[in-house]
Coordinates of C-alpha atoms in Angstrom, one line a residue:
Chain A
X892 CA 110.6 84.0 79.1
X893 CA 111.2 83.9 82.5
X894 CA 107.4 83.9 84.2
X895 CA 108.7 86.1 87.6
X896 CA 110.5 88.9 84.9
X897 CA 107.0 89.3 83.7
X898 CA 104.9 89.4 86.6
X899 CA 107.5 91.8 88.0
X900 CA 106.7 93.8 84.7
X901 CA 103.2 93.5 85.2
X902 CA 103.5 94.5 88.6
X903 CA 105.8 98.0 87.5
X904 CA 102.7 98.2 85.3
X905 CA 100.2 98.6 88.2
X906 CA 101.9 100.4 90.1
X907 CA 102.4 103.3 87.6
X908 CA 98.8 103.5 86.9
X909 CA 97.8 103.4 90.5
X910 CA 100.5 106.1 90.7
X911 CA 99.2 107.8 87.6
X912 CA 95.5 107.7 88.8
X913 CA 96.2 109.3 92.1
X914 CA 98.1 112.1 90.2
X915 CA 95.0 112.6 87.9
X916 CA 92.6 112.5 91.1
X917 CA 94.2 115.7 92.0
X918 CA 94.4 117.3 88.8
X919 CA 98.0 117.5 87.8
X920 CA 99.4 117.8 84.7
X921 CA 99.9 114.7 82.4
X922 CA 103.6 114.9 82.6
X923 CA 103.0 115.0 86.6
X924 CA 101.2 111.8 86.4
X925 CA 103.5 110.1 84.3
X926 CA 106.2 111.3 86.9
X927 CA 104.2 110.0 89.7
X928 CA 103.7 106.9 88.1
X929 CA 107.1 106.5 87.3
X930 CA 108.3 107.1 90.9
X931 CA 105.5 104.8 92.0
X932 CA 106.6 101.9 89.8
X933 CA 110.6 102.2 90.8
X934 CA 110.7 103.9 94.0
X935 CA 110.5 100.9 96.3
X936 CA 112.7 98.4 93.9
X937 CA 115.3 101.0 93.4
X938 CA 115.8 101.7 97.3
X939 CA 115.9 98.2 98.2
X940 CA 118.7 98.2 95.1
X941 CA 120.6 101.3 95.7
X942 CA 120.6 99.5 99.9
X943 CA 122.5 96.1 98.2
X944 CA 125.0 99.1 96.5
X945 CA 123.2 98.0 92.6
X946 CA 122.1 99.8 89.9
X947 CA 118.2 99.4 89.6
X948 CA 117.2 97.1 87.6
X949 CA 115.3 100.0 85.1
X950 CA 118.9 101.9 84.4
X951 CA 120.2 98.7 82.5
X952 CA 116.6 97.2 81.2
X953 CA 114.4 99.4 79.3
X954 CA 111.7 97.2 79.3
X955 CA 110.5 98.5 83.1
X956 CA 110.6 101.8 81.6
X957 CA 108.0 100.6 78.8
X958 CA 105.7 99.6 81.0
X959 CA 105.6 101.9 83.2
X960 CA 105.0 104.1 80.0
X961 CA 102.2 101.7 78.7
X962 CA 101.0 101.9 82.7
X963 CA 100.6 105.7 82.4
X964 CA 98.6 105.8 79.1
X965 CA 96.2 103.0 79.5
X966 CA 96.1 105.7 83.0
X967 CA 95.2 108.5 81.1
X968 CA 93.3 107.0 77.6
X969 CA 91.0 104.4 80.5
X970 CA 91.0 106.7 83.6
X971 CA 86.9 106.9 83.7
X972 CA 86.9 103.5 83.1
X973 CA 89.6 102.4 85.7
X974 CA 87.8 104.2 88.6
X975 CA 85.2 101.9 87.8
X976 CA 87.1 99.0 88.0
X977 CA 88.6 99.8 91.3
X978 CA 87.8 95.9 92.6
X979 CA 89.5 94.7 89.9
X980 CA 92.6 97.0 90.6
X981 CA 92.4 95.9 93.6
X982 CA 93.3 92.0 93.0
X983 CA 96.4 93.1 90.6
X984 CA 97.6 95.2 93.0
X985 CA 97.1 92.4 96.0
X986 CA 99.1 90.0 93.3
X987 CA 101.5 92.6 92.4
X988 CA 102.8 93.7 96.0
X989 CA 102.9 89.6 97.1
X990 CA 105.2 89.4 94.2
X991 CA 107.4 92.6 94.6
X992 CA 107.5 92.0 98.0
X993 CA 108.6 88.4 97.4
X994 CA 111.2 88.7 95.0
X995 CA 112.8 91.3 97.0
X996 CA 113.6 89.5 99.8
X997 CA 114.6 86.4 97.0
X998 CA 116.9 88.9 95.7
X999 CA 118.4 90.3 98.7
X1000 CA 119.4 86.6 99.9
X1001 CA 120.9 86.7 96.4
X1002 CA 122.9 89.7 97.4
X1003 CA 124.1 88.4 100.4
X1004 CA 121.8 90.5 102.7
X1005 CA 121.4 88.8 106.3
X1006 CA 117.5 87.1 106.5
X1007 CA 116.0 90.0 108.9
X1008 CA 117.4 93.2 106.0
X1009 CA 116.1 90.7 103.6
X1010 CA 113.0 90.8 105.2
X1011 CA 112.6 94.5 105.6
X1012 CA 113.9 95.0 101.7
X1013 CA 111.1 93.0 100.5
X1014 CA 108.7 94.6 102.7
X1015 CA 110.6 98.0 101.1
X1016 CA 110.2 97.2 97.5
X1017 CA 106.0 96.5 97.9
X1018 CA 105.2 99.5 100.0
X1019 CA 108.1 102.2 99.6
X1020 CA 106.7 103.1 96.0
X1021 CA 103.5 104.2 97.3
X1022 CA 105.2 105.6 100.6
X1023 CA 107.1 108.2 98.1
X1024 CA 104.0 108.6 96.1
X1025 CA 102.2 109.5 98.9
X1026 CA 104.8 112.2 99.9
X1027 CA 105.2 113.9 96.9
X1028 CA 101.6 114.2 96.5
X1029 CA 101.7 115.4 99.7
X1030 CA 99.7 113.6 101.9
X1031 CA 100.2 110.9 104.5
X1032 CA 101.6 107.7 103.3
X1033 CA 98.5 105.3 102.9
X1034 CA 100.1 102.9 104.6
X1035 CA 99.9 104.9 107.6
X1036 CA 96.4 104.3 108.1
X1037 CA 95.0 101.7 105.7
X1038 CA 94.2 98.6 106.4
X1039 CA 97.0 95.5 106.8
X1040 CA 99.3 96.5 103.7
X1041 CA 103.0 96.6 104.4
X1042 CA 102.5 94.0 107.7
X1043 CA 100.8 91.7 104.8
X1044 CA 104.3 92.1 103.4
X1045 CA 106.0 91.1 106.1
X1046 CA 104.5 88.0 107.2
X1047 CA 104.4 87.1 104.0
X1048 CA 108.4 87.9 103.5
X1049 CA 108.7 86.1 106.8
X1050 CA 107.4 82.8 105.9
X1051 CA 109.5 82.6 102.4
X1052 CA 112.6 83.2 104.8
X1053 CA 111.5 80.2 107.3
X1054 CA 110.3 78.0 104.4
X1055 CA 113.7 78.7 102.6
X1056 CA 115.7 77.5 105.5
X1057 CA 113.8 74.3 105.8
X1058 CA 114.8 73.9 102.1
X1059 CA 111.8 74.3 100.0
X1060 CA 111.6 74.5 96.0
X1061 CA 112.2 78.3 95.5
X1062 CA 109.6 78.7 92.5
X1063 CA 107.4 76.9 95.2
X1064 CA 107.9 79.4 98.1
X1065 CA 107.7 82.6 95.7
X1066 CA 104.2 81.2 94.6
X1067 CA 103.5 80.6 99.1
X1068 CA 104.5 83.2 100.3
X1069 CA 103.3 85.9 97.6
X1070 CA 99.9 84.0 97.9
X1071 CA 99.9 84.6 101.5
X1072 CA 100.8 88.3 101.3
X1073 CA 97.7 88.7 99.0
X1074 CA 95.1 86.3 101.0
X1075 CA 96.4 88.6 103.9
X1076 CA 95.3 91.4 101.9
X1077 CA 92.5 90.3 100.8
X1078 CA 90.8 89.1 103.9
X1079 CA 92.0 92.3 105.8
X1080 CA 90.4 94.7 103.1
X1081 CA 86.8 92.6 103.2
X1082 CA 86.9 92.2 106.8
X1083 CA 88.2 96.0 107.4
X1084 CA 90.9 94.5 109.9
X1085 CA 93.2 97.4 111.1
X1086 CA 96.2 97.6 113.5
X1087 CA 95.8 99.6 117.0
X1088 CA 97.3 102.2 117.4
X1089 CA 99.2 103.1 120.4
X1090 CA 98.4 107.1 120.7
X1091 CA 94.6 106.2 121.1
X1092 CA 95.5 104.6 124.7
X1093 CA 97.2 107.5 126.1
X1094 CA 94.5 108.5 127.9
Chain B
X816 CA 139.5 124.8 82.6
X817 CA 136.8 122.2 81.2
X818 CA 134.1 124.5 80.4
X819 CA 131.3 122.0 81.1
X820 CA 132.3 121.7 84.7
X821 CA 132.4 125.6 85.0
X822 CA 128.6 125.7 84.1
X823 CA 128.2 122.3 86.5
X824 CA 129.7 124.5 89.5
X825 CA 127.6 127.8 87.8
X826 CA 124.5 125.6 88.0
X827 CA 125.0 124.0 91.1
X828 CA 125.4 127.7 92.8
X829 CA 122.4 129.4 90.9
X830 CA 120.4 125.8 92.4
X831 CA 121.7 127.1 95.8
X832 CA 120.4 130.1 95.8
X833 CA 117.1 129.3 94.6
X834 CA 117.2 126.4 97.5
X835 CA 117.7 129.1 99.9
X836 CA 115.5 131.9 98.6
X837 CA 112.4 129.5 99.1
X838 CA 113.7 128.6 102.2
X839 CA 113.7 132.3 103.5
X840 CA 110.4 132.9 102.2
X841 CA 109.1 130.7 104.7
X842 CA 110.9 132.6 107.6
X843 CA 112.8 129.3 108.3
X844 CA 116.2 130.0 109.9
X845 CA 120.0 130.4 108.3
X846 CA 120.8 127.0 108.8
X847 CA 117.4 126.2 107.4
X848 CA 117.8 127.5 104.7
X849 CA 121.6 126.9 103.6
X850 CA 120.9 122.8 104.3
X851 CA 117.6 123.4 101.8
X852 CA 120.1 125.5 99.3
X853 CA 122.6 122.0 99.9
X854 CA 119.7 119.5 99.3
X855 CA 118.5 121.9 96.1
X856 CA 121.3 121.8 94.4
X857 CA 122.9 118.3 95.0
X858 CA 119.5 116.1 94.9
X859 CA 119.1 115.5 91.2
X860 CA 122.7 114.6 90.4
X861 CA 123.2 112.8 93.2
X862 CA 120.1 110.4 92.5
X863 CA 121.2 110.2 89.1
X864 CA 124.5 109.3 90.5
X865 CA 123.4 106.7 92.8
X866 CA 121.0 105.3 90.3
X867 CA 124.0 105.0 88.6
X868 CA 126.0 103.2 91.4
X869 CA 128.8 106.2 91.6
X870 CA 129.0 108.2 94.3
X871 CA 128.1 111.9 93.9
X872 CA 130.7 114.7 92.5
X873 CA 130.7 116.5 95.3
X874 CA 131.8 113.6 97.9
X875 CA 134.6 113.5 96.2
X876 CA 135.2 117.4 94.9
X877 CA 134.9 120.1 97.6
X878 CA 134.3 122.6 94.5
X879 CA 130.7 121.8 94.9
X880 CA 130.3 122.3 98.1
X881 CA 131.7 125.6 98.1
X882 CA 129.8 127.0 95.0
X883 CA 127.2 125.9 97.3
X884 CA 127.9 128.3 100.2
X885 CA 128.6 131.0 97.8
X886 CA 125.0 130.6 96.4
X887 CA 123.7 130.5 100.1
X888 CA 125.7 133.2 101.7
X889 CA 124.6 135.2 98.1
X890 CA 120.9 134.4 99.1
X891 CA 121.5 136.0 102.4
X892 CA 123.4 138.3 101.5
X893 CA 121.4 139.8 98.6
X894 CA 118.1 138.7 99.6
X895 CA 116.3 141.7 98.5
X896 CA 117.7 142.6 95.1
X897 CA 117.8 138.9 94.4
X898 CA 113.8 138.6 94.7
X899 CA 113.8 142.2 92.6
X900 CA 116.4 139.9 89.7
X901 CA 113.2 137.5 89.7
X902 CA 113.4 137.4 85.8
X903 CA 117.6 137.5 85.6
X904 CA 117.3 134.9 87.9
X905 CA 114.9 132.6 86.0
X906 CA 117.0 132.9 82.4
X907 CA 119.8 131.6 85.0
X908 CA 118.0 128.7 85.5
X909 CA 116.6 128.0 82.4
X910 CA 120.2 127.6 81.0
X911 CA 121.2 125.8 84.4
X912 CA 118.3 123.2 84.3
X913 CA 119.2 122.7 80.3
X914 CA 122.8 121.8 81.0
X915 CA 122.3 119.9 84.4
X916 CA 120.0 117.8 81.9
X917 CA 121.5 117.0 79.2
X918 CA 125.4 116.8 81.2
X919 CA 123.1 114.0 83.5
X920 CA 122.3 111.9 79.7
X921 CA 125.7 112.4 79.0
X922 CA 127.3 111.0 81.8
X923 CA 124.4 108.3 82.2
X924 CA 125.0 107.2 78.5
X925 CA 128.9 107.0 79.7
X926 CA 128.6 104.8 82.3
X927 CA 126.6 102.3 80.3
X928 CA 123.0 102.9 80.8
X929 CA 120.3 102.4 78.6
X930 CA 119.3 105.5 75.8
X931 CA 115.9 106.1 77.6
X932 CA 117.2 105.3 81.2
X933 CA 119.5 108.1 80.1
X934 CA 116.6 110.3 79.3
X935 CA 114.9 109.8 82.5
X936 CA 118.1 110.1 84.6
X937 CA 119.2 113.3 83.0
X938 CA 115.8 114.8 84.1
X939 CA 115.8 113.6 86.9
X940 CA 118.8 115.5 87.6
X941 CA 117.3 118.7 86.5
X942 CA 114.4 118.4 88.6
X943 CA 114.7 116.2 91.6
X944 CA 116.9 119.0 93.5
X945 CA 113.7 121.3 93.2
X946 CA 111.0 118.2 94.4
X947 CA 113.3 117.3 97.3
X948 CA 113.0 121.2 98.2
X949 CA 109.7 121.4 97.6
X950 CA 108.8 118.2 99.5
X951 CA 111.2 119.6 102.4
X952 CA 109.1 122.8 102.5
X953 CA 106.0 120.9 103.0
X954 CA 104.6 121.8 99.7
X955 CA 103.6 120.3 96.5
X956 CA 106.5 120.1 94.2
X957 CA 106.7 123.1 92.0
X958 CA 106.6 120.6 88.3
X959 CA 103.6 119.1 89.3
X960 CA 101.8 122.7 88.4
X961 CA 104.0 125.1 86.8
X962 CA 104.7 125.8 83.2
X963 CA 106.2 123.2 81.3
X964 CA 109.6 122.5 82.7
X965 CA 110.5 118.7 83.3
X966 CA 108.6 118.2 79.9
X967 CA 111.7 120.7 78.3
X968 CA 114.2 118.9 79.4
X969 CA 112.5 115.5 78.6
X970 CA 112.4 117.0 75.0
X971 CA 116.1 118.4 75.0
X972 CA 117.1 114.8 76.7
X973 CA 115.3 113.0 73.8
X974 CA 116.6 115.5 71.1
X975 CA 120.7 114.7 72.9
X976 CA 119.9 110.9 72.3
X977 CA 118.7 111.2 68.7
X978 CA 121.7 113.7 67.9
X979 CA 124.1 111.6 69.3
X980 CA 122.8 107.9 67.1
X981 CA 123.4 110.1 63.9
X982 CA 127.0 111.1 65.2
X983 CA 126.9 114.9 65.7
X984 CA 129.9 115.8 67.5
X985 CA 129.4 115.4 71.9
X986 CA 130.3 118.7 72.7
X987 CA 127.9 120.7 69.8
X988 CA 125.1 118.1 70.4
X989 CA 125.5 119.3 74.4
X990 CA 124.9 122.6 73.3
X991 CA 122.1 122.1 71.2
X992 CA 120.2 120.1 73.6
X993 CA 120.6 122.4 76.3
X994 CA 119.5 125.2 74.3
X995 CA 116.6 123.5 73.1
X996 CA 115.6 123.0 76.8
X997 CA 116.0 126.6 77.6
X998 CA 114.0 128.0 74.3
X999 CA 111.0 125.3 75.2
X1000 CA 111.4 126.8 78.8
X1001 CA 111.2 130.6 77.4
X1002 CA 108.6 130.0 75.6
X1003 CA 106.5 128.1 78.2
X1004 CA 106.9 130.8 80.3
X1005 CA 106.5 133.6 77.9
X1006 CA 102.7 132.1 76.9
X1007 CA 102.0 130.6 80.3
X1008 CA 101.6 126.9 78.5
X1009 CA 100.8 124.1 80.1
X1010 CA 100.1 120.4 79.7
X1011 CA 96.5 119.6 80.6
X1012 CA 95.6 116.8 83.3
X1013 CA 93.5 113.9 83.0
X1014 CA 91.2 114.8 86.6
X1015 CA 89.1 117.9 84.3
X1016 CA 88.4 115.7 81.8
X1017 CA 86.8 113.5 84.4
X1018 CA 82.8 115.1 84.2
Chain C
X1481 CA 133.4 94.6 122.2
X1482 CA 134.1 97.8 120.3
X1483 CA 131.9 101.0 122.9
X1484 CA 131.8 103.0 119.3
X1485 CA 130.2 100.2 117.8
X1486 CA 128.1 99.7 121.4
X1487 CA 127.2 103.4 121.4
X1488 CA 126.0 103.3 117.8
X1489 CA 123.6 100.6 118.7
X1490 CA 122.4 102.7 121.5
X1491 CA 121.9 105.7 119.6
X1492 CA 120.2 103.5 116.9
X1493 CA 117.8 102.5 119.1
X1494 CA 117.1 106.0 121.1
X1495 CA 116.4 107.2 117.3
X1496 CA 114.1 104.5 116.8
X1497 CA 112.1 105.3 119.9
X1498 CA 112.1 108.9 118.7
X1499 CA 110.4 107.6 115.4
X1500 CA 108.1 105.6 116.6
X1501 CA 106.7 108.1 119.6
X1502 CA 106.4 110.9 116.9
X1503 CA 104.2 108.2 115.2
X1504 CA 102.5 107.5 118.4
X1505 CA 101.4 111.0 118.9
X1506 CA 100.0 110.8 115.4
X1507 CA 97.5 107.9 116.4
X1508 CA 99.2 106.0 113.4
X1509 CA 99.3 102.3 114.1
X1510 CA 101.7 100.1 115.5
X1511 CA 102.7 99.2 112.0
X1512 CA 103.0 102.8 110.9
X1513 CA 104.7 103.2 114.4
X1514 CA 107.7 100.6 114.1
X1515 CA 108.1 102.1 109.9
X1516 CA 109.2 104.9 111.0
X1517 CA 110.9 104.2 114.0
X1518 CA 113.2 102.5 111.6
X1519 CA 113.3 105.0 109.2
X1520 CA 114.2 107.5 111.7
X1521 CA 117.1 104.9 112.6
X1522 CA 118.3 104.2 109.7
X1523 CA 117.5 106.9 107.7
X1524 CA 121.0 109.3 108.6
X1525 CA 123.4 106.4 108.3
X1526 CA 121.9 105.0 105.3
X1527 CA 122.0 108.2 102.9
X1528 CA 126.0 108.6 104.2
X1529 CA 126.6 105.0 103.3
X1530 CA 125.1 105.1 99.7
X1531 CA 126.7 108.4 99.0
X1532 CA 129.7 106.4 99.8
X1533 CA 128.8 103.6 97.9
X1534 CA 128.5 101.3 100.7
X1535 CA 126.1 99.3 101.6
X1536 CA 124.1 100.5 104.9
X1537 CA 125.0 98.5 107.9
X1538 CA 122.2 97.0 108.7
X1539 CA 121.9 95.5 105.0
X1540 CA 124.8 93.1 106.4
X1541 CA 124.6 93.6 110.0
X1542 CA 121.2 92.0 111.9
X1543 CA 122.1 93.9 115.4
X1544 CA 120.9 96.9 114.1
X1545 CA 118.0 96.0 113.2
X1546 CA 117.3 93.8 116.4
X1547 CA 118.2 97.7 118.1
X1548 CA 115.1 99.1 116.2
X1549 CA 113.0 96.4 117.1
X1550 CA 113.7 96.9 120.9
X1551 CA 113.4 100.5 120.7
X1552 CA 110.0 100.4 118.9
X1553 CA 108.8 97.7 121.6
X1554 CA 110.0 100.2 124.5
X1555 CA 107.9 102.7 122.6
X1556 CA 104.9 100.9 122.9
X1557 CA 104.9 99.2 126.0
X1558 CA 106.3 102.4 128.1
X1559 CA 104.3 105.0 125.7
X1560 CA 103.5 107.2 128.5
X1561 CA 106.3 106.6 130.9
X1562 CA 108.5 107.7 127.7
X1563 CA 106.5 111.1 127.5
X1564 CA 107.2 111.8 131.1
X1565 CA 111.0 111.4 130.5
X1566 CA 110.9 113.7 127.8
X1567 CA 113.7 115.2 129.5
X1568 CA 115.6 111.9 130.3
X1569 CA 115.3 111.1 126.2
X1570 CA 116.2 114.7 125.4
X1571 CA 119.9 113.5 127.2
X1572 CA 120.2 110.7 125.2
X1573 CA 119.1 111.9 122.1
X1574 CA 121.9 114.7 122.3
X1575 CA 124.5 112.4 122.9
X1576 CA 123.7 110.1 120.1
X1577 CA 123.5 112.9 117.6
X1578 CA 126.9 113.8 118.6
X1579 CA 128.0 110.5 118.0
X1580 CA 126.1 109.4 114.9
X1581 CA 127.4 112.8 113.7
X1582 CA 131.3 112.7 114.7
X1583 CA 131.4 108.4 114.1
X1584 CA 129.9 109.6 110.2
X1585 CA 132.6 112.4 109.4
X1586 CA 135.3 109.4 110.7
X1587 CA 133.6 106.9 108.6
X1588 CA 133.3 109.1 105.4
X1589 CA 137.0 110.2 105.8
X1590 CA 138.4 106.7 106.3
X1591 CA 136.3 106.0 102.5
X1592 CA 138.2 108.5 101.0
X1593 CA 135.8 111.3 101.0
X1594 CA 137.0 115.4 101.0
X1595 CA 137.1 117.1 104.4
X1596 CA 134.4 119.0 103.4
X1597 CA 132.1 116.6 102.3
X1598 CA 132.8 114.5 105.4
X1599 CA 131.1 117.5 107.4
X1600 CA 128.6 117.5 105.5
X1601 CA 127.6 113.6 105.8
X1602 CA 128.3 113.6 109.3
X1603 CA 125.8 116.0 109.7
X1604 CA 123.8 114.4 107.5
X1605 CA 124.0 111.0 109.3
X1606 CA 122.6 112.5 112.7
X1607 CA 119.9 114.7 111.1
X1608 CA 118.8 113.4 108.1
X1609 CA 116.6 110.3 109.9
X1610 CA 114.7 113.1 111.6
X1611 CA 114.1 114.9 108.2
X1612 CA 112.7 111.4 106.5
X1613 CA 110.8 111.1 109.8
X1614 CA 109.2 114.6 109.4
X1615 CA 108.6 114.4 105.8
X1616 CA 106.9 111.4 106.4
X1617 CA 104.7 112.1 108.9
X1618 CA 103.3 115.3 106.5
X1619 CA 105.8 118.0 109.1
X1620 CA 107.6 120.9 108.3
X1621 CA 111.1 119.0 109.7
X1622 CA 111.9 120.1 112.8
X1623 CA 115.7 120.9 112.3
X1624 CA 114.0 123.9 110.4
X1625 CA 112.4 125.5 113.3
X1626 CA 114.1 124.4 116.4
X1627 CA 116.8 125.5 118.7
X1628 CA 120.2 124.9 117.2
X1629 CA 120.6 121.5 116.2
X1630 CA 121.8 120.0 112.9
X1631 CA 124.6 123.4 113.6
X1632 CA 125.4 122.0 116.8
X1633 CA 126.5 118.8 114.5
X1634 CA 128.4 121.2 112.0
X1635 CA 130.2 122.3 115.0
X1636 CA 131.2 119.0 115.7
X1637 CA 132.3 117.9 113.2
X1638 CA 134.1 120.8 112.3
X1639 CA 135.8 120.2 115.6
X1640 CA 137.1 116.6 114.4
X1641 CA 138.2 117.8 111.1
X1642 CA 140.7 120.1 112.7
X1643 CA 141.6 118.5 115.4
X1644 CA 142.7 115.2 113.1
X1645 CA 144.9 117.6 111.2
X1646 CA 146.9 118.4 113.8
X1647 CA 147.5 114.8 114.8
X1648 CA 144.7 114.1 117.4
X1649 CA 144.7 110.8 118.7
X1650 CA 141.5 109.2 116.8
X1651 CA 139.3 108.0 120.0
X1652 CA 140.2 111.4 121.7
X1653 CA 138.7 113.3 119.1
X1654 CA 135.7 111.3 118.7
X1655 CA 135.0 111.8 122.4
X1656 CA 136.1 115.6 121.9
X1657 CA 133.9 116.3 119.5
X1658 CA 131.2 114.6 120.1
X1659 CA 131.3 116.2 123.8
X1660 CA 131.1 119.9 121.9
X1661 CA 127.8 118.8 119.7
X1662 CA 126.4 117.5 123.2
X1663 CA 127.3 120.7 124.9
X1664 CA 126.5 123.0 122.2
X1665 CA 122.8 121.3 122.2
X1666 CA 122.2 121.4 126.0
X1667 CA 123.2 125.4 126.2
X1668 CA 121.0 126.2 123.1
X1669 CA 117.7 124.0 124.3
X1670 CA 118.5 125.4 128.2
X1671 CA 118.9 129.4 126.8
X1672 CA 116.6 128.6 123.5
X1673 CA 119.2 130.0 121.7
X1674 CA 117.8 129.6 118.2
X1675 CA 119.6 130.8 114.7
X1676 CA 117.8 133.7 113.0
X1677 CA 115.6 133.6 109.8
X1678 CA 116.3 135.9 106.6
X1679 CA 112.9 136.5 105.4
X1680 CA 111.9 138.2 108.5
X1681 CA 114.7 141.0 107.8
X1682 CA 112.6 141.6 104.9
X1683 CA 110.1 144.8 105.3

């Protein structure tokens, strides 16, 4: 089995309970947080496919679909016990948005994309997920004001386009440049590292 | 005339008007509220489509568009007696939601997508009109707190995919679904049921 | 070099300035700032081109992107100089909805699309960045409450529809019409001519 098919897996996994779980933290229904973490899971992969005019990849392969499903229960049967492990939570999603990030811009080169929309459709698939979570739960996209998350993305999306051109293994620069989303992650969250803003200047 | 269109267009206008209604409820103006009637009734089946790498009926068929303005300019029109209809209006799109549902597995299953992708698309089509509205209107979409509703076309979706493995005939199995989304729909409304969510459990 | 093609660089970027100052004003961070600077670019364009099945531009063409890039950069380094043109921007941002607007009817017609549905993503591809934009930034969109706007783009490209029937020389009646969503925006900002609401004919 191909090891990037299941980390993406994995990956749609986390993302639909980190979807589910914010549902449940504001008390919807069950099949709201299933819905949430469904949207979660596929929103940012199916964008960046519907933008390279393909069908997502969860319309032909119903194995997303099952764990996203799995994603949502062990949401709802472990929620208690998920809060808890919010550190933990915090690694797989680190490791899951290098990775989605990552093989979206792979698979936009793929596609024929030019290297800068390549760039910005991996960036897409990691963070658009949450960005559509967010609005349908109605509240301002996290990544609008947590710390380095989608810029994580593209630095890291950035180097697997440079390393790529100077001809590196491909199973080589995934593993980079995903590890260098998530150390930027990583070190951003410990350190609370945050971007200005450019409205706090104004006067 | 094929009759399943004629309850597409039916379903598509009665979508309109409810697009628009909630639209004028928030003193937003006519042009307001006819592009929130548009987005209403063309959002679900125009993801679906997309998902399904097509392009959207009504691109292509102008019938749509203009069953839209009828639903609009009969929102306007009969603003009043239409919020006094409350209860015609809601058996109107009980039946509409059933058949936008289980026409959206149809035509998913028909263009080669997998049995529960096909489940998922054809609510989605149902429903996603109604959270594009709702997210439009700055509120928290309407199926993340009312009565069961995407859950009854889930279940009608589920019941078209069984029906159809053991052969019944397309057009009866159609019927049946649909109907089984509507009387799930009733009945949720009838005894205000509702799926619980995970956040009470939480103390 | 092709002035449509220059002018829908231009108005690429003027959108993108738009994004990113509404961000601005939101204190949300450069990141968060140049996200939806290119959201608000792209967004129009993009929805027209996948409901066309097309692939956005920018998937294949890198200039528009670059576009984005300078208009966010122009954001940030002239934040307040920007606020005092408000006036200056209002200009420009007139003249690229009419553009955006009138080039998307042409584009969806030359794909095949109905008349009817061309209006309707010509419209869509001046105004539907904004909405994203909005939506995004947790707003009420403003084409719901402001003077006469995404109408001012129905008029448009209205306008073109007709005008190509009767034979119009193509370049002619993108000028044309364009001019007549410009002129229609400046008298209804200048008289705050504004559309009225339903709901308040209520009681």
């Amino acid at each position: 089995m191909d090891p990037i098919y299941l980390v993406d897996l994995c990956g749609t996994m986390v993302f639909a309970i980190s979807g589910a779980m914010a549902a449940n933290r504001k008390h919807i229904d069950v099949f709201g947080a299933t819905f949430t973490g469904f949207v979660t899971a596929i929103g940012g992969g199916s964008l960046r496919d519907v933008f390279l005019n393909l069908r997502p990849v969860w319309v032909d392969d119903g194995n997303y679909l099952l764990a996203i499903l799995i994603g949502v229960i062990i949401s709802i049967v472990a929620n208690k016990q998920i809060d808890k492990l919010a550190r933990t939570l915090f690694f797989f999603d680190a490791i899951g948005i290098g990775f989605f990030c990552i093989v979206g811009v792979q698979k936009s080169l793929s596609y024929g994309s030019s290297e800068v929309a390549a760039v910005v459709l991996g960036m897409f698939s990691a963070v658009m997920g949450g960005v559509i979570r967010d609005t349908l739960l109605n509240e301002t996209p996290l990544i609008f004001h947590k710390e380095i998350y989608a810029t994580a993305c593209l630095a890291g999306a950035i180097l697997y386009v440079i390393l790529r051109s100077v001809g590196i293994d491909q199973s080589a620069n995934i593993f980079f440049s995903a590890a260098l989303v998530f150390i930027i992650r990583i070190v951003a969250v410990k350190y609370k590292l945050s971007l200005p803003s450019i409205g706090n200047y104004r006067n």
